[in-house]
Short mmCIF file of C-alpha atoms in Angstrom, two decimals:
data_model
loop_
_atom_site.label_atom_id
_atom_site.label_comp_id
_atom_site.label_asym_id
_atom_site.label_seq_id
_atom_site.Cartn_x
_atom_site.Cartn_y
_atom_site.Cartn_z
CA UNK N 67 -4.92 -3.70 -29.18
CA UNK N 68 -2.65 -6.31 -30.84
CA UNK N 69 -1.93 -8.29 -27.69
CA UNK N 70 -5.43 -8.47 -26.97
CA UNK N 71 -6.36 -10.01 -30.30
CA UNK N 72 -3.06 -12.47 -30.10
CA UNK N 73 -4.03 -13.16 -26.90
CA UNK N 74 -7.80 -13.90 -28.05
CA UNK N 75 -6.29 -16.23 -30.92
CA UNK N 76 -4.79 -18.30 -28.88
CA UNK N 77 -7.46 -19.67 -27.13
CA UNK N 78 -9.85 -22.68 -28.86
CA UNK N 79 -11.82 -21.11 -31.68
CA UNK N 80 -14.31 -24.24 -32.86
CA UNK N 81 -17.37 -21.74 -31.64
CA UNK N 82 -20.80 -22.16 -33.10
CA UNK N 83 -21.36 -24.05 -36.44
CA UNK N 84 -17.15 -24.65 -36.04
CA UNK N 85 -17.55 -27.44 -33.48
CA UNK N 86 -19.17 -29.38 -35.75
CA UNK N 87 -17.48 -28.40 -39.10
CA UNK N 88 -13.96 -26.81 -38.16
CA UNK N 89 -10.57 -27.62 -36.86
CA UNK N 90 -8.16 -25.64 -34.94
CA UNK N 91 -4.27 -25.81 -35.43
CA UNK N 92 -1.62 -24.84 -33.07
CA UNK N 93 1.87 -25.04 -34.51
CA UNK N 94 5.41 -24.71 -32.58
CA UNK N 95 8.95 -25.08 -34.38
CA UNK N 96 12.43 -24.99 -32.87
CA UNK N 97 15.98 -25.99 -33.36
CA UNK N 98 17.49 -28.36 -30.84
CA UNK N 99 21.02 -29.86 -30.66
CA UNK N 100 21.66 -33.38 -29.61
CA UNK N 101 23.50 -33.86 -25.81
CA UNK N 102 24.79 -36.73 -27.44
CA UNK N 103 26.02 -36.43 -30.98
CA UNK N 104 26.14 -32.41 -31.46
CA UNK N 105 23.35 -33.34 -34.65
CA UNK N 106 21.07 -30.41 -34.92
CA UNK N 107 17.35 -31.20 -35.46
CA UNK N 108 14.24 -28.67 -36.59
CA UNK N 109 11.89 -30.03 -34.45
CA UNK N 110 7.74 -29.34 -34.33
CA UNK N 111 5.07 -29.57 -32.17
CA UNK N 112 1.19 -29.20 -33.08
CA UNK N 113 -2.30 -29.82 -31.07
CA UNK N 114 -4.98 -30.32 -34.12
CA UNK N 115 -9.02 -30.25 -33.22
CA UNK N 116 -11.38 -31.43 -35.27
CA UNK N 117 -15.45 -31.27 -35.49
CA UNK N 118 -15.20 -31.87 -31.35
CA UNK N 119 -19.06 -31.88 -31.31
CA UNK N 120 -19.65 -34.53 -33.29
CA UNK N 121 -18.24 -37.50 -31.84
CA UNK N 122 -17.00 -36.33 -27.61
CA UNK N 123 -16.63 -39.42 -26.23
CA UNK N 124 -15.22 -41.60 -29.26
CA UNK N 125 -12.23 -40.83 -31.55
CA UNK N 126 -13.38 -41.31 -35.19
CA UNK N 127 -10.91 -41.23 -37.96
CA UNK N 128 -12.42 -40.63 -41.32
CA UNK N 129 -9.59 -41.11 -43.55
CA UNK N 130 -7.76 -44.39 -43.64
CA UNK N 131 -4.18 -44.63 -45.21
CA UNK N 132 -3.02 -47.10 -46.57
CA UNK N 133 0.19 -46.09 -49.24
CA UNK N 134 3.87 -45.73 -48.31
CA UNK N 135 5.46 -42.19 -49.49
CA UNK N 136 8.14 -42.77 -52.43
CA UNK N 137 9.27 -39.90 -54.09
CA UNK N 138 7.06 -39.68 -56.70
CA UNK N 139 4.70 -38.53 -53.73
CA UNK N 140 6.93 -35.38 -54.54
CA UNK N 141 5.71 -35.31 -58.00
CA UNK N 142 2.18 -35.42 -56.90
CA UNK N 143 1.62 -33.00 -54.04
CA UNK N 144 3.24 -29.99 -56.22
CA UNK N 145 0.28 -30.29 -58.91
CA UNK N 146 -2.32 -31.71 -56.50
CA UNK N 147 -2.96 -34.62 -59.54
CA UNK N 148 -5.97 -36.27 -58.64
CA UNK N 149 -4.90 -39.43 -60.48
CA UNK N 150 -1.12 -39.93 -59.49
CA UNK N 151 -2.33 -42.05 -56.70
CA UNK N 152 -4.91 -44.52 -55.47
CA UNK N 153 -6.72 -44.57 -52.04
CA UNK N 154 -7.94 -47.39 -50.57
CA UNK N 155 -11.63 -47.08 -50.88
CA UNK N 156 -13.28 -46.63 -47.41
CA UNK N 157 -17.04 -45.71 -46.12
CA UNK N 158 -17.18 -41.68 -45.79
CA UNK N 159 -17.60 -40.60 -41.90
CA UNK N 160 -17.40 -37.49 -40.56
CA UNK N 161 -13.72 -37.03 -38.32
CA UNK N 162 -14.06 -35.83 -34.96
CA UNK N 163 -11.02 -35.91 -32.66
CA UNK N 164 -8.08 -34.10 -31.31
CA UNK N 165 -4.67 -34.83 -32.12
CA UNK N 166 -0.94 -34.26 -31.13
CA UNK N 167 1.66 -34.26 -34.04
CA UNK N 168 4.83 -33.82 -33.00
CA UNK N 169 8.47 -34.97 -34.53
CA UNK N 170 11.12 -33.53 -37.09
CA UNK N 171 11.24 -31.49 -40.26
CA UNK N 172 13.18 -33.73 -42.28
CA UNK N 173 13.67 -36.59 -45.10
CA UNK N 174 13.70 -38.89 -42.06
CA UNK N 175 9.68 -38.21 -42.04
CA UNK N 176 9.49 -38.88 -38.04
CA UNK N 177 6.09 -38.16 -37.00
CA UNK N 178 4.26 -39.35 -34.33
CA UNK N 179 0.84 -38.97 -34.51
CA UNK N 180 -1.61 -39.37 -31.01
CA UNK N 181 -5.34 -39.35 -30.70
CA UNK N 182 -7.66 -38.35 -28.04
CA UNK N 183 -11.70 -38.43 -27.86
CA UNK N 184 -12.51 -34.31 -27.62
CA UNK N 185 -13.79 -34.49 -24.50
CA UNK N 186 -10.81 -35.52 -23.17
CA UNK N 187 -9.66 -31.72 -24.42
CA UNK N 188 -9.08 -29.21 -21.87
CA UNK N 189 -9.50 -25.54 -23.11
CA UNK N 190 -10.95 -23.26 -20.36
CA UNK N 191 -8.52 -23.19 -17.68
CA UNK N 192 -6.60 -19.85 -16.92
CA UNK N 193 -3.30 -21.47 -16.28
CA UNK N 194 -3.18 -22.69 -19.67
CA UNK N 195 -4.45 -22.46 -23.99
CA UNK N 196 -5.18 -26.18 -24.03
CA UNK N 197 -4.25 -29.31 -22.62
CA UNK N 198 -5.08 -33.33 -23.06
CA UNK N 199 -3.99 -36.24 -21.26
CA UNK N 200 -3.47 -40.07 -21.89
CA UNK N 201 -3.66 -42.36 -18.69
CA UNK N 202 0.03 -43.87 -19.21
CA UNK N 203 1.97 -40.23 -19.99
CA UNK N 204 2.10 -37.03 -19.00
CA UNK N 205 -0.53 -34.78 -20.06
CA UNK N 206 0.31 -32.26 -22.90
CA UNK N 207 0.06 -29.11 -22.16
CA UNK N 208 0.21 -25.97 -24.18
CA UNK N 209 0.68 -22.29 -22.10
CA UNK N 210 1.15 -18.62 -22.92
CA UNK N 211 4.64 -19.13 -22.06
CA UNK N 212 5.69 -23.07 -22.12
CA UNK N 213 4.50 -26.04 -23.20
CA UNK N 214 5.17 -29.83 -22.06
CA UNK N 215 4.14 -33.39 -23.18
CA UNK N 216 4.92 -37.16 -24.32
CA UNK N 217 3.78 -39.00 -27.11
CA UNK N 218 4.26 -42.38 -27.80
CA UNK N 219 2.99 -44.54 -31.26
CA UNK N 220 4.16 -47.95 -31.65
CA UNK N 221 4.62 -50.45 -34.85
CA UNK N 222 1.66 -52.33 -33.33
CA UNK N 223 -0.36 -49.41 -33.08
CA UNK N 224 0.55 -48.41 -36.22
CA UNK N 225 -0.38 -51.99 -37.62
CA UNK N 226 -3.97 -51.76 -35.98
CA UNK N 227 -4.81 -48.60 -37.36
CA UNK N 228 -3.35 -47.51 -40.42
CA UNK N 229 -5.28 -44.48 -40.53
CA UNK N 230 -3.02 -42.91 -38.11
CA UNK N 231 -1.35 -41.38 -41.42
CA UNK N 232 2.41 -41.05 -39.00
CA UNK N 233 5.60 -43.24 -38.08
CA UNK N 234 6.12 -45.21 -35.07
CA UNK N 235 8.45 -43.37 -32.24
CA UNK N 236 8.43 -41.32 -29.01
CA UNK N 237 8.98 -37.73 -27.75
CA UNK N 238 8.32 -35.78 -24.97
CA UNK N 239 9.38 -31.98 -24.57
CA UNK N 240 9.76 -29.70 -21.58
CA UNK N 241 9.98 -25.91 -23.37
CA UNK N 242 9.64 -21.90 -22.15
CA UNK N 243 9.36 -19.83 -24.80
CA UNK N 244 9.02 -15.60 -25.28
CA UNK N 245 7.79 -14.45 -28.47
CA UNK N 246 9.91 -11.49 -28.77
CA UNK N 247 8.39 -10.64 -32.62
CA UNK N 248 4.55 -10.94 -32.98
CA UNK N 249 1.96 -9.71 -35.60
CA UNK N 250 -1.71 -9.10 -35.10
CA UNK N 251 -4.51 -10.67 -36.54
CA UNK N 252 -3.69 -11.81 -40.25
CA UNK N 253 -5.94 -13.44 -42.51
CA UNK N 254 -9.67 -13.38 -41.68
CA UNK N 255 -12.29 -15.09 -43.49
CA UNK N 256 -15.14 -17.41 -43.06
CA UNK N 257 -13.50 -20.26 -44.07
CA UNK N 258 -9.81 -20.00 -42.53
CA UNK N 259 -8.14 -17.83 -40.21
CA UNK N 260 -4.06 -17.26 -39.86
CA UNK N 261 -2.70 -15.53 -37.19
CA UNK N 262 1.26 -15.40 -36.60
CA UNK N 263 1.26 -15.68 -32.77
CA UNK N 264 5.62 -15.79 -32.07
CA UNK N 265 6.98 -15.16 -35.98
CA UNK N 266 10.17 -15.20 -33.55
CA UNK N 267 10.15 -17.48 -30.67
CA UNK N 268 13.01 -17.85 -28.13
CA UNK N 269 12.45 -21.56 -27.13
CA UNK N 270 14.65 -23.00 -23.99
CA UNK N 271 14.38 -26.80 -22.13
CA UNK N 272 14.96 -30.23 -23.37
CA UNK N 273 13.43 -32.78 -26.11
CA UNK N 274 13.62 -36.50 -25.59
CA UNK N 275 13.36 -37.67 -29.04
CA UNK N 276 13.69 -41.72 -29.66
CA UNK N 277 15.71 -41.32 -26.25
CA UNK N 278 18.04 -38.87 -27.37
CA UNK N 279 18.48 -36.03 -25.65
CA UNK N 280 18.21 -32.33 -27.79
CA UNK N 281 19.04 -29.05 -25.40
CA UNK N 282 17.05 -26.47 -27.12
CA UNK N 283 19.38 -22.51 -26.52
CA UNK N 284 16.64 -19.71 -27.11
CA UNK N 285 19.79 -18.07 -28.87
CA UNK N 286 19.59 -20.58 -31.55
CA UNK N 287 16.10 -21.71 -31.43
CA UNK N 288 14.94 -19.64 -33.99
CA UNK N 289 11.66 -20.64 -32.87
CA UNK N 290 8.12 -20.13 -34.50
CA UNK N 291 4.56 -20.10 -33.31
CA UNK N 292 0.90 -20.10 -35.26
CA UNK N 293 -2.28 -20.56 -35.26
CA UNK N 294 -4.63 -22.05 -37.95
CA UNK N 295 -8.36 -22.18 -37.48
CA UNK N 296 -11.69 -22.41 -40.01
CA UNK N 297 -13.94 -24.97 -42.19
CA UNK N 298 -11.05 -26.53 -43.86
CA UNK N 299 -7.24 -25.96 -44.87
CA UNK N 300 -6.70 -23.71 -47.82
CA UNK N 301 -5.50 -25.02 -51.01
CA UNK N 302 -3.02 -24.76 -52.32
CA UNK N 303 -1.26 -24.67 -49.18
CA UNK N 304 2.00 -21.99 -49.27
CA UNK N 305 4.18 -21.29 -46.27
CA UNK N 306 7.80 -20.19 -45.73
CA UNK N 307 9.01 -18.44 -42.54
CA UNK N 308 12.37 -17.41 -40.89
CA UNK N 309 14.03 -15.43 -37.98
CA UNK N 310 17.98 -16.27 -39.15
CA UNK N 311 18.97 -13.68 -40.82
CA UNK N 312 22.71 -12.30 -41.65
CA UNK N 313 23.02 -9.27 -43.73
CA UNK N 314 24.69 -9.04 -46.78
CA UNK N 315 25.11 -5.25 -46.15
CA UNK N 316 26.36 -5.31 -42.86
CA UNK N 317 27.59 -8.38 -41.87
CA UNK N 318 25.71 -9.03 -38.81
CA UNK N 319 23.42 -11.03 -37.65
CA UNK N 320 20.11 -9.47 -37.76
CA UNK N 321 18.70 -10.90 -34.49
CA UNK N 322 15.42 -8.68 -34.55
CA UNK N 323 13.95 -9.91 -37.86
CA UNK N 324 11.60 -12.44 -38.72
CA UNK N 325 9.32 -12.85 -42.12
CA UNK N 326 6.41 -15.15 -42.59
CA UNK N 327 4.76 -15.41 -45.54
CA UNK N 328 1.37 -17.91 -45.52
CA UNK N 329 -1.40 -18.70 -48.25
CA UNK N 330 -2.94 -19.61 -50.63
CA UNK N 331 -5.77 -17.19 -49.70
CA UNK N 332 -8.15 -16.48 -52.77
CA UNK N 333 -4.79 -16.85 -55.02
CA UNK N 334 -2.83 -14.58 -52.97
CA UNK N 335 -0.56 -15.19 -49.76
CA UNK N 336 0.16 -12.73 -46.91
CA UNK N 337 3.64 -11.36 -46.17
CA UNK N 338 4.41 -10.47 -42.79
CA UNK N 339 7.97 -8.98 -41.87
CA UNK N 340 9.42 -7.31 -39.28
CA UNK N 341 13.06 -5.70 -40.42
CA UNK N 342 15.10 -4.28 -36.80
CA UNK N 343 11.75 -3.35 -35.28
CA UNK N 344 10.24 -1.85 -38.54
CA UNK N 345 6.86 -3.87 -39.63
CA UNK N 346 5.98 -3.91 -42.73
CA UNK N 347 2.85 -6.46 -43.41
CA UNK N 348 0.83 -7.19 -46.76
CA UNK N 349 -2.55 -9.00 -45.86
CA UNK N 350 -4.26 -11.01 -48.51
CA UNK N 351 -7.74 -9.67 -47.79
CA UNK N 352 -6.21 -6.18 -47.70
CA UNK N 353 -4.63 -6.06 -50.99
CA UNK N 354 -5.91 -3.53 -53.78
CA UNK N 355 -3.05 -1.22 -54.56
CA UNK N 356 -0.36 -3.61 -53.65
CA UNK N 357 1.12 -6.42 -56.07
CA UNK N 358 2.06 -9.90 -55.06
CA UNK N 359 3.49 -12.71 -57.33
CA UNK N 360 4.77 -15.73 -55.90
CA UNK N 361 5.45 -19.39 -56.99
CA UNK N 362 6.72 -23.21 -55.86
CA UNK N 363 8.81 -24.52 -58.74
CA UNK N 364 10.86 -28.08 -58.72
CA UNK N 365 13.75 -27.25 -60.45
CA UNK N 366 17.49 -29.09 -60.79
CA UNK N 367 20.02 -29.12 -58.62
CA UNK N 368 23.40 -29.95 -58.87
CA UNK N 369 24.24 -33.80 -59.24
CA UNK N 370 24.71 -34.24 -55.39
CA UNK N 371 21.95 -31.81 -54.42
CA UNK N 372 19.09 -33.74 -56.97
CA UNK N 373 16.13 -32.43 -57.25
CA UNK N 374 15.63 -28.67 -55.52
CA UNK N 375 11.74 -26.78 -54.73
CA UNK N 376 12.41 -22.95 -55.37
CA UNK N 377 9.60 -20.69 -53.35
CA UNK N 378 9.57 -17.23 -54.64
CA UNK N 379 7.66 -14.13 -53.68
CA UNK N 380 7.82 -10.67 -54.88
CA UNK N 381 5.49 -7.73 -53.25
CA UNK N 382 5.45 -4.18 -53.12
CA UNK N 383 3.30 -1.09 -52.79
CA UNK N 384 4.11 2.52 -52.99
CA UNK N 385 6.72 2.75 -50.91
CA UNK N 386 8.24 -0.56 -50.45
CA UNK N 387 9.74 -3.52 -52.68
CA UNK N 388 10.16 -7.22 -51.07
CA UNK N 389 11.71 -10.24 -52.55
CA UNK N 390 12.06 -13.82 -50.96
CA UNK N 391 13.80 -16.83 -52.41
CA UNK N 392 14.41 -20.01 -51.12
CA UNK N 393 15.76 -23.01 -52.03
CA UNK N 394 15.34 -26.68 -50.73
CA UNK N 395 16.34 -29.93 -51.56
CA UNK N 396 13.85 -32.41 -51.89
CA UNK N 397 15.83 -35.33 -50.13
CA UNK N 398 15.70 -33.21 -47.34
CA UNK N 399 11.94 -32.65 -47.19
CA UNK N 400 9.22 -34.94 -45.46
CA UNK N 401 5.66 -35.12 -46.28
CA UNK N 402 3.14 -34.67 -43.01
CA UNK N 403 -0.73 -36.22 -43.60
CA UNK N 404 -3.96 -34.33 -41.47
CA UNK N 405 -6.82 -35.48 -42.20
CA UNK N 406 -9.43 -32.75 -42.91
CA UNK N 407 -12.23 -31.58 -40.94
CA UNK N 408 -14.49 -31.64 -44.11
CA UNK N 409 -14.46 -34.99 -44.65
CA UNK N 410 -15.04 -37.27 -47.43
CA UNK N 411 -11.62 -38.76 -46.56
CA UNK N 412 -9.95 -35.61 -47.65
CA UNK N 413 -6.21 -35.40 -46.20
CA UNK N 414 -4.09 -32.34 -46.46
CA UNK N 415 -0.61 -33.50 -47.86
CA UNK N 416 2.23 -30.65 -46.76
CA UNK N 417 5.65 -31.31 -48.57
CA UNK N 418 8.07 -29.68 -45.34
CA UNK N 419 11.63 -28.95 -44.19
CA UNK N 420 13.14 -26.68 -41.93
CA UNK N 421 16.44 -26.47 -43.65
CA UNK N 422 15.65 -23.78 -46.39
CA UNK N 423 18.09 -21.32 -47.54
CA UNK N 424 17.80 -18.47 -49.63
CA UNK N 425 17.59 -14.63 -49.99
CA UNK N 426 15.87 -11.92 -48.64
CA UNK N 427 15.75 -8.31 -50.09
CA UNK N 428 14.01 -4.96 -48.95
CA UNK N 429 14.12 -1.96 -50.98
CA UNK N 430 12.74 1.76 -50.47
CA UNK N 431 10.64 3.26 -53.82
CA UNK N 432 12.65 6.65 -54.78
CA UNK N 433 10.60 8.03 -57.18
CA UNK N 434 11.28 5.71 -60.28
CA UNK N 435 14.33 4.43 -58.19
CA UNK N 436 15.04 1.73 -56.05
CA UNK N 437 17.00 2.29 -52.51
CA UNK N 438 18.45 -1.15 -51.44
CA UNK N 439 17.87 -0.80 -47.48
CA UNK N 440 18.93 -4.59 -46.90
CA UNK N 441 19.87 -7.88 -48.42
CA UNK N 442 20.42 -11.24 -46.35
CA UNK N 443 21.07 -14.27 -46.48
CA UNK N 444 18.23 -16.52 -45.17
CA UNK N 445 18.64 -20.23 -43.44
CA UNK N 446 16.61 -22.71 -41.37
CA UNK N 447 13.56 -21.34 -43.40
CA UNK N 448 10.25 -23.25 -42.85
CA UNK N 449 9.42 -24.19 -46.53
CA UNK N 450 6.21 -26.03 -46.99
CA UNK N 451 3.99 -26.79 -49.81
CA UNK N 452 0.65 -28.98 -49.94
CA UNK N 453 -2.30 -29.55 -51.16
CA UNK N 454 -5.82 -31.10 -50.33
CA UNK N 455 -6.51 -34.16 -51.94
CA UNK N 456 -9.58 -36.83 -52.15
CA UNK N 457 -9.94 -40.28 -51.88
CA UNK N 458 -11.10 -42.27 -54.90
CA UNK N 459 -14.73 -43.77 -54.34
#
């Protein structure tokens, strides 16, 4: 029953009232190395539909931007202040469009961001989830198994259209992948839907990024694959996800583990983890007798680190205890713009890195005791916080 429904999720959801009032997300991460330099990049990959109906044969871009991120953008996207920044006043249209984001998790902010008229959108072929095609490059191409693509943005496209909300660069990928750890179904709702389609990924082929070369080794990967689909993001927006693991207990590498932990869903988050085969998943719309807390703090580092985000989450139930914390510094982060599908030139903001470290601890209820079953040390965590914000009239 569970591969039915991942396999269901996978495909293009904007159904019914959706195709005019939705979007649809699909998101791929993975570590690469570079052929040339031996630099290791987190690099991501994500097809974005929105409101398809409205506009099929013309790509219309609601929101335009027109600021340059500082850091006090970090300041602002943690509170979701209103007032910490000024839009550019524009006239309010409705989006409708597909995109392809695709670039790095890192301070470096390199995103390149390429638009396509929905019709142009491909989503009922057998051979493949979804697919789109410009006339100069190949098409991009999203599978069960692989995906394959090129973007390209320039500084004169970037000139002309502002609104493109992304950095000027190009990248095209060639990647299998074999989701050895998968969850069902997770968050349901009218509004937004979450589904965890590869919490670990094995990614293998190449990335031409800027003309460098990255070899991508499903051993060290440590891949992950979602889905995202509904009326609009949620806000706040609270993600953190990893498959390197190394116990503290044992001293191994704990290659069958992932956790993913996703919200904010009616002020709670899900928590999705799979420990050496053992699930053990906590669904937002699910929970009555189990307890969640969890938080996004800025907080000091030390002088060379600056400024640090600390994500925390606690859960448990009757039988179980979990606790997550990781760390990031905020020079190493990068904030990523979509515009959303509501409208009213709303744009969600996600403060991102895929360097996170931190610690992750399981423990077994005994009675009024707790058993420690495993502790371990967490890296390349996908750390993301965001919120959505509104232009000023």
């Amino acid at each position: 029953m569970a591969a039915k429904k991942i396999c269901r999720n996978e495909k293009l959801q904007l159904k019914g009232s959706l195709k005019k009032n939705g979007f649809d997300r699909w998101r791929l991460v993975t570590n690469a190395v570079s052929s040339v330099s031996g630099e290791e990049k987190t690099f991501f990959i994500e097809f974005y539909a929105v409101n398809p109906a409205l506009s099929p044969k013309e790509c219309v871009l609601g929101f335009k931007n027109r600021f340059n991120k500082s850091t006090e953008d970090f300041q602002y996207v943690l509170p979701g202040s209103e007032t910490a920044k000024n839009f550019t006043s524009q006239t309010y249209v409705s989006p409708s469009f597909f995109m392809i984001k695709a670039g790095v998790l890192s301070a470096s902010a390199n995103q390149m961001n390429s638009y396509f008229p929905p019709e142009i959108l491909s989503a009922k072929k057998s051979e493949y989830i979804i697919s789109a095609k410009q006339e100069e490059l190949p098409a991009c191409i999203l599978s069960h198994d692989y995906t394959s693509g090129a973007i390209k943005v320039t500084d004169e496209d970037l000139r002309a259209h502002p609104e493109y909300m992304g950095s000027s660069g190009t990248m095209s990928w060639n990647l299998k992948f074999s989701r050895r750890i998968s969850f069902s179904s997770d968050y349901r709702a009218k509004d937004i839907n979450w589904a965890v389609l590869g919490g670990k990924t094995d990614f293998s082929g190449t990335i031409i990024f800027n003309n460098e070369e990255y070899n991508v080794n499903p051993r060290n990967s440590f891949g992950y694959y979602d889905k995202n689909w509904g009326r609009d993001f949620s806000s706040p927006y609270f993600h953190l996800s990893s498959s390197n693991f190394t116990s503290e207990i044992s001293g191994r590498l704990l290659d069958a583990s992932v956790f993913a932990v996703q919200g904010e869903y009616k002020n709670k988050v899900s928590v999705l983890v799979s420990i050496e085969g053992k699930n053990i998943e906590f669904h937002a719309n699910k929970l009555k007798k189990k307890q969640i807390s969890f938080d996004c703090q800025e907080m000091n580092g030390t002088e060379e680190e600056g400024l640090k985000l600390h994500w925390s989450v606690s859960v448990h139930d009757r039988r179980y205890v979990i606790d997550i914390d990781i760390f990031c510094n905020t020079k190493d982060m990068s904030l990523r713009d979509f515009e959303s599908s509501a409208g009213g030139r709303k744009v969600m903001r996600i403060l991102a890195s895929g360097s996170g470290t931190g610690k992750f601890k399981l423990y077994k209820k005994m009675k009024k005791n707790l058993e420690l079953l495993e502790q371990a040390e967490i890296l390349k965590c996908i750390c993301e916080y965001g919120n959505l914000e509104t232009a000023e009239k």
